[in-house]
PDB file of C-alpha atoms in Angstrom:
ATOM      1  CA  GLU A   1       0.000   0.000   0.000  1.00 91.00           C
ATOM      2  CA  LEU A   2       2.837   2.419   0.796  1.00 95.00           C
ATOM      3  CA  MET A   3       4.487   1.715  -2.566  1.00 96.00           C
ATOM      4  CA  ARG A   4       1.209   2.412  -4.354  1.00 96.00           C
ATOM      5  CA  ARG A   5       0.743   5.679  -2.468  1.00 96.00           C
ATOM      6  CA  ILE A   6       4.320   6.851  -3.145  1.00 98.00           C
ATOM      7  CA  GLN A   7       3.887   5.988  -6.836  1.00 97.00           C
ATOM      8  CA  SER A   8       0.684   8.045  -6.838  1.00 97.00           C
ATOM      9  CA  ILE A   9       2.546  10.979  -5.266  1.00 98.00           C
ATOM     10  CA  ARG A  10       5.233  10.679  -7.971  1.00 98.00           C
ATOM     11  CA  LYS A  11       2.524  10.800 -10.634  1.00 97.00           C
ATOM     12  CA  ASP A  12       0.888  13.831  -8.997  1.00 97.00           C
ATOM     13  CA  MET A  13       4.314  15.536  -9.024  1.00 97.00           C
ATOM     14  CA  GLY A  14       4.498  15.002 -12.794  1.00 97.00           C
ATOM     15  CA  LEU A  15       7.531  12.726 -12.561  1.00 97.00           C
ATOM     16  CA  ILE A  16       8.438  10.088 -15.120  1.00 95.00           C
ATOM     17  CA  LYS A  17       9.856   6.637 -14.393  1.00 93.00           C
ATOM     18  CA  SER A  18      13.491   7.739 -14.793  1.00 96.00           C
ATOM     19  CA  ASP A  19      13.109  10.651 -12.319  1.00 97.00           C
ATOM     20  CA  ARG A  20      14.663   9.858  -8.948  1.00 98.00           C
ATOM     21  CA  VAL A  21      13.195  10.856  -5.578  1.00 98.00           C
ATOM     22  CA  THR A  22      14.080  11.073  -1.916  1.00 98.00           C
ATOM     23  CA  VAL A  23      11.512   9.459   0.389  1.00 98.00           C
ATOM     24  CA  PHE A  24      11.159   9.918   4.142  1.00 98.00           C
ATOM     25  CA  ILE A  25       8.620   7.754   5.972  1.00 98.00           C
ATOM     26  CA  LYS A  26       7.620   8.792   9.479  1.00 98.00           C
ATOM     27  CA  ALA A  27       6.323   5.829  11.454  1.00 97.00           C
ATOM     28  CA  ILE A  28       5.936   4.704  15.034  1.00 95.00           C
ATOM     29  CA  GLN A  29       8.072   1.691  15.961  1.00 94.00           C
ATOM     30  CA  GLU A  30       5.371  -0.862  15.106  1.00 93.00           C
ATOM     31  CA  GLY A  31       4.926   0.722  11.679  1.00 94.00           C
ATOM     32  CA  ALA A  32       8.664   0.871  11.079  1.00 95.00           C
ATOM     33  CA  ASP A  33       8.988  -2.791  12.068  1.00 95.00           C
ATOM     34  CA  MET A  34       6.275  -3.603   9.517  1.00 93.00           C
ATOM     35  CA  ILE A  35       8.044  -1.888   6.582  1.00 94.00           C
ATOM     36  CA  ILE A  36      11.774  -2.254   7.321  1.00 95.00           C
ATOM     37  CA  PRO A  37      11.862  -5.784   5.822  1.00 96.00           C
ATOM     38  CA  TRP A  38      10.470  -4.231   2.609  1.00 95.00           C
ATOM     39  CA  GLN A  39      12.746  -1.151   2.605  1.00 96.00           C
ATOM     40  CA  ASP A  40      14.963  -2.239  -0.320  1.00 97.00           C
ATOM     41  CA  ALA A  41      11.982  -3.341  -2.417  1.00 97.00           C
ATOM     42  CA  ILE A  42      10.135  -0.076  -1.733  1.00 97.00           C
ATOM     43  CA  GLN A  43      13.234   1.976  -2.549  1.00 97.00           C
ATOM     44  CA  GLU A  44      13.764   0.183  -5.856  1.00 97.00           C
ATOM     45  CA  LYS A  45      10.094   0.173  -6.893  1.00 96.00           C
ATOM     46  CA  VAL A  46       9.519   3.898  -6.275  1.00 97.00           C
ATOM     47  CA  GLY A  47      12.832   5.025  -7.780  1.00 97.00           C
ATOM     48  CA  ALA A  48      14.246   6.466  -4.565  1.00 98.00           C
ATOM     49  CA  ASP A  49      17.907   7.423  -4.229  1.00 97.00           C
ATOM     50  CA  ILE A  50      17.314   7.692  -0.488  1.00 97.00           C
ATOM     51  CA  LEU A  51      14.608   6.047   1.630  1.00 98.00           C
ATOM     52  CA  LYS A  52      14.677   6.866   5.324  1.00 97.00           C
ATOM     53  CA  ILE A  53      12.324   5.517   7.980  1.00 97.00           C
ATOM     54  CA  SER A  54      12.127   7.284  11.339  1.00 96.00           C
ATOM     55  CA  ALA A  55       9.804   8.063  14.225  1.00 95.00           C
ATOM     56  CA  ASN A  56      10.943  11.697  14.023  1.00 96.00           C
ATOM     57  CA  ASP A  57       9.851  14.424  11.627  1.00 95.00           C
ATOM     58  CA  PRO A  58      12.071  14.927   8.580  1.00 96.00           C
ATOM     59  CA  ALA A  59      14.908  17.427   9.028  1.00 93.00           C
ATOM     60  CA  LYS A  60      14.097  19.205   5.767  1.00 93.00           C
ATOM     61  CA  LYS A  61      10.957  20.288   3.948  1.00 96.00           C
ATOM     62  CA  HIS A  62       9.901  17.948   1.150  1.00 97.00           C
ATOM     63  CA  ASP A  63       8.003  18.737  -2.047  1.00 97.00           C
ATOM     64  CA  VAL A  64       5.016  16.648  -0.928  1.00 97.00           C
ATOM     65  CA  SER A  65       4.065  15.607   2.603  1.00 97.00           C
ATOM     66  CA  GLU A  66       0.963  13.650   3.538  1.00 97.00           C
ATOM     67  CA  GLU A  67      -0.327  11.024   5.927  1.00 97.00           C
ATOM     68  CA  THR A  68      -1.693   7.644   4.943  1.00 96.00           C
ATOM     69  CA  LYS A  69      -3.042   4.757   6.988  1.00 94.00           C
ATOM     70  CA  VAL A  70      -2.148   1.085   6.486  1.00 92.00           C
ATOM     71  CA  LYS A  71      -3.486  -1.651   8.771  1.00 89.00           C
ATOM     72  CA  ASN A  72      -4.551   0.908  11.414  1.00 92.00           C
ATOM     73  CA  THR A  73      -1.059   2.468  11.453  1.00 94.00           C
ATOM     74  CA  THR A  74      -0.541   6.038  10.263  1.00 95.00           C
ATOM     75  CA  PHE A  75       2.532   6.829   8.183  1.00 97.00           C
ATOM     76  CA  GLY A  76       3.846  10.232   7.198  1.00 98.00           C
ATOM     77  CA  LEU A  77       5.039  10.178   3.591  1.00 98.00           C
ATOM     78  CA  HIS A  78       7.467  12.907   2.513  1.00 98.00           C
ATOM     79  CA  VAL A  79       8.704  12.897  -1.074  1.00 98.00           C
ATOM     80  CA  SER A  80      11.063  15.210  -2.966  1.00 98.00           C
ATOM     81  CA  ARG A  81      12.659  15.117  -6.377  1.00 97.00           C
ATOM     82  CA  SER A  82      16.335  14.109  -6.020  1.00 92.00           C
TER      83      SER A  82
END
């Protein structure tokens, strides 16, 4: 679900497949534990140069920031063009 949402954000940003992005996912520990095993697959699928997962807010402002819910866990998705 997170991959689908990030891909949708990329599309909304007007990016093409070859455009690279930086992705920051804000998640509580349970959410992070759920997606860390998939981190490499997510990074490759969404074309991310950098994919960071943290319980903290991102240090920099991203082009697009939104919240999404997966399996009753809320994730903050922050995406910028690389």
